[in-house]
């Protein structure tokens, strides 16, 4: 439980955040795999690499701010 206190989180907030990140990345990974198999299918802008990178950056900022509380 040191991980939770080090990151200023409760078990539920950690479960929620980590699940959201994990499921989002898994979903986007499936989108990219489908694109790899069927290159004619475009990746929607909402789930493209630029948007994924932006989302990861926002999550990183959130975790950094949370640690510094």
mmCIF file of N, CA and C in Angstrom:
data_model
loop_
_atom_site.group_PDB
_atom_site.id
_atom_site.type_symbol
_atom_site.label_atom_id
_atom_site.label_comp_id
_atom_site.label_asym_id
_atom_site.label_seq_id
_atom_site.Cartn_x
_atom_site.Cartn_y
_atom_site.Cartn_z
ATOM 1 N N UNK A 1 0.805 -1.201 0.000
ATOM 2 C CA UNK A 1 0.000 0.000 0.000
ATOM 3 C C UNK A 1 0.852 1.271 0.000
ATOM 4 N N UNK A 2 2.190 1.113 0.028
ATOM 5 C CA UNK A 2 3.056 2.287 -0.059
ATOM 6 C C UNK A 2 2.820 3.037 -1.368
ATOM 7 N N UNK A 3 2.574 2.281 -2.426
ATOM 8 C CA UNK A 3 2.340 2.888 -3.741
ATOM 9 C C UNK A 3 1.166 3.859 -3.685
ATOM 10 N N UNK A 4 0.096 3.473 -3.004
ATOM 11 C CA UNK A 4 -1.085 4.339 -2.907
ATOM 12 C C UNK A 4 -0.785 5.604 -2.113
ATOM 13 N N UNK A 5 -0.129 5.467 -0.969
ATOM 14 C CA UNK A 5 0.162 6.655 -0.164
ATOM 15 C C UNK A 5 1.194 7.544 -0.848
ATOM 16 N N UNK A 6 2.153 6.948 -1.527
ATOM 17 C CA UNK A 6 3.165 7.724 -2.253
ATOM 18 C C UNK A 6 2.526 8.574 -3.356
ATOM 19 N N UNK A 7 1.432 8.065 -3.921
ATOM 20 C CA UNK A 7 0.749 8.771 -5.003
ATOM 21 C C UNK A 7 -0.508 9.509 -4.560
ATOM 22 N N UNK A 8 -0.701 9.632 -3.246
ATOM 23 C CA UNK A 8 -1.871 10.329 -2.696
ATOM 24 C C UNK A 8 -3.182 9.800 -3.280
ATOM 25 N N UNK A 9 -3.350 8.482 -3.232
ATOM 26 C CA UNK A 9 -4.537 7.858 -3.790
ATOM 27 C C UNK A 9 -5.181 6.912 -2.789
ATOM 28 N N UNK A 10 -6.464 6.737 -2.974
ATOM 29 C CA UNK A 10 -7.156 5.674 -2.253
ATOM 30 C C UNK A 10 -7.155 4.451 -3.180
ATOM 31 N N UNK A 11 -7.553 3.326 -2.618
ATOM 32 C CA UNK A 11 -7.614 2.119 -3.440
ATOM 33 C C UNK A 11 -8.587 2.306 -4.603
ATOM 34 N N UNK A 12 -9.747 2.883 -4.312
ATOM 35 C CA UNK A 12 -10.779 3.065 -5.348
ATOM 36 C C UNK A 12 -10.315 4.050 -6.425
ATOM 37 N N UNK A 13 -9.683 5.160 -6.025
ATOM 38 C CA UNK A 13 -9.222 6.123 -7.034
ATOM 39 C C UNK A 13 -8.127 5.502 -7.905
ATOM 40 N N UNK A 14 -7.273 4.696 -7.293
ATOM 41 C CA UNK A 14 -6.225 4.009 -8.049
ATOM 42 C C UNK A 14 -6.835 3.001 -9.015
ATOM 43 N N UNK A 15 -7.785 2.219 -8.519
ATOM 44 C CA UNK A 15 -8.455 1.226 -9.356
ATOM 45 C C UNK A 15 -9.126 1.897 -10.543
ATOM 46 N N UNK A 16 -9.819 3.000 -10.292
ATOM 47 C CA UNK A 16 -10.526 3.718 -11.348
ATOM 48 C C UNK A 16 -9.555 4.277 -12.383
ATOM 49 N N UNK A 17 -8.527 4.979 -11.924
ATOM 50 C CA UNK A 17 -7.582 5.610 -12.844
ATOM 51 C C UNK A 17 -6.799 4.569 -13.641
ATOM 52 N N UNK A 18 -6.244 3.574 -12.960
ATOM 53 C CA UNK A 18 -5.432 2.562 -13.645
ATOM 54 C C UNK A 18 -6.281 1.748 -14.623
ATOM 55 N N UNK A 19 -7.520 1.466 -14.251
ATOM 56 C CA UNK A 19 -8.414 0.731 -15.157
ATOM 57 C C UNK A 19 -8.736 1.557 -16.394
ATOM 58 N N UNK A 20 -8.999 2.845 -16.185
ATOM 59 C CA UNK A 20 -9.310 3.723 -17.313
ATOM 60 C C UNK A 20 -8.128 3.793 -18.286
ATOM 61 N N UNK A 21 -6.930 3.947 -17.749
ATOM 62 C CA UNK A 21 -5.741 4.010 -18.603
ATOM 63 C C UNK A 21 -5.552 2.682 -19.335
ATOM 64 N N UNK A 22 -5.602 1.588 -18.593
ATOM 65 C CA UNK A 22 -5.383 0.278 -19.194
ATOM 66 C C UNK A 22 -6.396 -0.071 -20.265
ATOM 67 N N UNK A 23 -7.663 0.136 -19.981
ATOM 68 C CA UNK A 23 -8.698 -0.188 -20.959
ATOM 69 C C UNK A 23 -8.633 0.723 -22.182
ATOM 70 N N UNK A 24 -8.344 1.989 -21.957
ATOM 71 C CA UNK A 24 -8.223 2.925 -23.080
ATOM 72 C C UNK A 24 -7.076 2.518 -23.999
ATOM 73 N N UNK A 25 -5.920 2.175 -23.414
ATOM 74 C CA UNK A 25 -4.775 1.783 -24.230
ATOM 75 C C UNK A 25 -5.017 0.449 -24.937
ATOM 76 N N UNK A 26 -5.703 -0.466 -24.272
ATOM 77 C CA UNK A 26 -6.029 -1.736 -24.928
ATOM 78 C C UNK A 26 -6.954 -1.502 -26.129
ATOM 79 N N UNK A 27 -7.971 -0.667 -25.936
ATOM 80 C CA UNK A 27 -8.906 -0.372 -27.025
ATOM 81 C C UNK A 27 -8.174 0.283 -28.195
ATOM 82 N N UNK A 28 -7.348 1.267 -27.884
ATOM 83 C CA UNK A 28 -6.616 1.951 -28.958
ATOM 84 C C UNK A 28 -5.635 1.007 -29.633
ATOM 85 N N UNK A 29 -5.058 0.094 -28.863
ATOM 86 C CA UNK A 29 -4.163 -0.905 -29.445
ATOM 87 C C UNK A 29 -4.895 -1.790 -30.443
ATOM 88 N N UNK A 30 -6.109 -2.177 -30.116
ATOM 89 C CA UNK A 30 -6.914 -2.989 -31.034
ATOM 90 C C UNK A 30 -7.205 -2.209 -32.315
ATOM 91 N N UNK A 31 -7.504 -0.927 -32.162
ATOM 92 C CA UNK A 31 -7.757 -0.074 -33.341
ATOM 93 C C UNK A 31 -6.521 -0.071 -34.246
ATOM 94 N N UNK A 32 -5.330 0.083 -33.652
ATOM 95 C CA UNK A 32 -4.097 0.112 -34.449
ATOM 96 C C UNK A 32 -3.805 -1.246 -35.079
ATOM 97 N N UNK A 33 -4.103 -2.342 -34.370
ATOM 98 C CA UNK A 33 -3.907 -3.674 -34.947
ATOM 99 C C UNK A 33 -4.846 -3.902 -36.124
ATOM 100 N N UNK A 34 -6.090 -3.462 -35.981
ATOM 101 C CA UNK A 34 -7.023 -3.575 -37.104
ATOM 102 C C UNK A 34 -6.534 -2.767 -38.302
ATOM 103 N N UNK A 35 -5.990 -1.595 -38.038
ATOM 104 C CA UNK A 35 -5.437 -0.773 -39.113
ATOM 105 C C UNK A 35 -4.230 -1.461 -39.758
ATOM 106 N N UNK A 36 -3.443 -2.161 -38.947
ATOM 107 C CA UNK A 36 -2.277 -2.878 -39.490
ATOM 108 C C UNK A 36 -2.722 -3.978 -40.451
ATOM 109 N N UNK A 37 -3.785 -4.672 -40.099
ATOM 110 C CA UNK A 37 -4.291 -5.765 -40.932
ATOM 111 C C UNK A 37 -5.050 -5.231 -42.134
ATOM 112 N N UNK A 38 -5.825 -4.188 -41.914
ATOM 113 C CA UNK A 38 -6.639 -3.578 -42.970
ATOM 114 C C UNK A 38 -6.246 -2.109 -43.140
ATOM 115 N N UNK A 39 -5.129 -1.845 -43.815
ATOM 116 C CA UNK A 39 -4.646 -0.457 -43.922
ATOM 117 C C UNK A 39 -5.612 0.489 -44.617
ATOM 118 N N UNK A 40 -6.562 -0.054 -45.352
ATOM 119 C CA UNK A 40 -7.534 0.801 -46.024
ATOM 120 C C UNK A 40 -8.469 1.473 -45.013
ATOM 121 N N UNK A 41 -8.611 0.850 -43.838
ATOM 122 C CA UNK A 41 -9.443 1.430 -42.776
ATOM 123 C C UNK A 41 -8.657 2.521 -42.052
ATOM 124 N N UNK A 42 -9.180 3.705 -42.090
ATOM 125 C CA UNK A 42 -8.503 4.812 -41.420
ATOM 126 C C UNK A 42 -8.774 4.776 -39.923
ATOM 127 N N UNK A 43 -7.801 5.249 -39.164
ATOM 128 C CA UNK A 43 -7.971 5.367 -37.720
ATOM 129 C C UNK A 43 -8.711 6.673 -37.463
ATOM 130 N N UNK A 44 -9.834 6.621 -36.765
ATOM 131 C CA UNK A 44 -10.564 7.861 -36.479
ATOM 132 C C UNK A 44 -9.683 8.851 -35.718
ATOM 133 N N UNK A 45 -9.850 10.125 -36.010
ATOM 134 C CA UNK A 45 -9.035 11.170 -35.384
ATOM 135 C C UNK A 45 -9.085 11.080 -33.861
ATOM 136 N N UNK A 46 -10.237 10.695 -33.341
ATOM 137 C CA UNK A 46 -10.426 10.596 -31.890
ATOM 138 C C UNK A 46 -9.474 9.577 -31.254
ATOM 139 N N UNK A 47 -9.044 8.570 -32.025
ATOM 140 C CA UNK A 47 -8.200 7.503 -31.489
ATOM 141 C C UNK A 47 -6.847 7.410 -32.180
ATOM 142 N N UNK A 48 -6.468 8.421 -32.968
ATOM 143 C CA UNK A 48 -5.199 8.345 -33.689
ATOM 144 C C UNK A 48 -4.003 8.535 -32.752
ATOM 145 N N UNK A 49 -2.816 8.416 -33.304
ATOM 146 C CA UNK A 49 -1.597 8.478 -32.501
ATOM 147 C C UNK A 49 -1.418 9.836 -31.823
ATOM 148 N N UNK A 50 -1.731 10.907 -32.524
ATOM 149 C CA UNK A 50 -1.601 12.249 -31.945
ATOM 150 C C UNK A 50 -2.527 12.414 -30.740
ATOM 151 N N UNK A 51 -3.766 11.967 -30.888
ATOM 152 C CA UNK A 51 -4.724 12.071 -29.795
ATOM 153 C C UNK A 51 -4.313 11.178 -28.628
ATOM 154 N N UNK A 52 -3.804 9.983 -28.921
ATOM 155 C CA UNK A 52 -3.343 9.066 -27.871
ATOM 156 C C UNK A 52 -2.183 9.675 -27.101
ATOM 157 N N UNK A 53 -1.252 10.271 -27.813
ATOM 158 C CA UNK A 53 -0.111 10.925 -27.182
ATOM 159 C C UNK A 53 -0.565 12.071 -26.281
ATOM 160 N N UNK A 54 -1.517 12.847 -26.755
ATOM 161 C CA UNK A 54 -2.057 13.960 -25.971
ATOM 162 C C UNK A 54 -2.721 13.451 -24.695
ATOM 163 N N UNK A 55 -3.467 12.367 -24.817
ATOM 164 C CA UNK A 55 -4.152 11.783 -23.658
ATOM 165 C C UNK A 55 -3.131 11.289 -22.638
ATOM 166 N N UNK A 56 -2.079 10.632 -23.100
ATOM 167 C CA UNK A 56 -1.031 10.155 -22.196
ATOM 168 C C UNK A 56 -0.356 11.321 -21.477
ATOM 169 N N UNK A 57 -0.136 12.397 -22.202
ATOM 170 C CA UNK A 57 0.484 13.586 -21.601
ATOM 171 C C UNK A 57 -0.422 14.163 -20.499
ATOM 172 N N UNK A 58 -1.714 14.235 -20.757
ATOM 173 C CA UNK A 58 -2.658 14.747 -19.748
ATOM 174 C C UNK A 58 -2.680 13.845 -18.513
ATOM 175 N N UNK A 59 -2.669 12.527 -18.739
ATOM 176 C CA UNK A 59 -2.652 11.597 -17.607
ATOM 177 C C UNK A 59 -1.363 11.751 -16.803
ATOM 178 N N UNK A 60 -0.258 11.969 -17.487
ATOM 179 C CA UNK A 60 1.021 12.167 -16.801
ATOM 180 C C UNK A 60 0.983 13.443 -15.953
ATOM 181 N N UNK A 61 0.447 14.519 -16.514
ATOM 182 C CA UNK A 61 0.316 15.770 -15.755
ATOM 183 C C UNK A 61 -0.552 15.566 -14.518
ATOM 184 N N UNK A 62 -1.639 14.834 -14.685
ATOM 185 C CA UNK A 62 -2.542 14.554 -13.564
ATOM 186 C C UNK A 62 -1.803 13.794 -12.458
ATOM 187 N N UNK A 63 -1.058 12.762 -12.819
ATOM 188 C CA UNK A 63 -0.358 11.978 -11.796
ATOM 189 C C UNK A 63 0.749 12.792 -11.131
ATOM 190 N N UNK A 64 1.399 13.660 -11.877
ATOM 191 C CA UNK A 64 2.443 14.501 -11.297
ATOM 192 C C UNK A 64 1.842 15.485 -10.284
ATOM 193 N N UNK A 65 0.719 16.110 -10.652
ATOM 194 C CA UNK A 65 0.053 17.039 -9.740
ATOM 195 C C UNK A 65 -0.458 16.320 -8.493
ATOM 196 N N UNK A 66 -0.978 15.136 -8.694
ATOM 197 C CA UNK A 66 -1.516 14.351 -7.562
ATOM 198 C C UNK A 66 -0.407 14.009 -6.560
ATOM 199 N N UNK A 67 0.768 13.678 -7.056
ATOM 200 C CA UNK A 67 1.889 13.345 -6.175
ATOM 201 C C UNK A 67 2.338 14.546 -5.338
ATOM 202 N N UNK A 68 2.231 15.730 -5.936
ATOM 203 C CA UNK A 68 2.736 16.938 -5.284
ATOM 204 C C UNK A 68 1.743 17.599 -4.338
ATOM 205 N N UNK A 69 0.597 16.969 -4.108
ATOM 206 C CA UNK A 69 -0.397 17.555 -3.185
ATOM 207 C C UNK A 69 0.063 17.419 -1.751
#
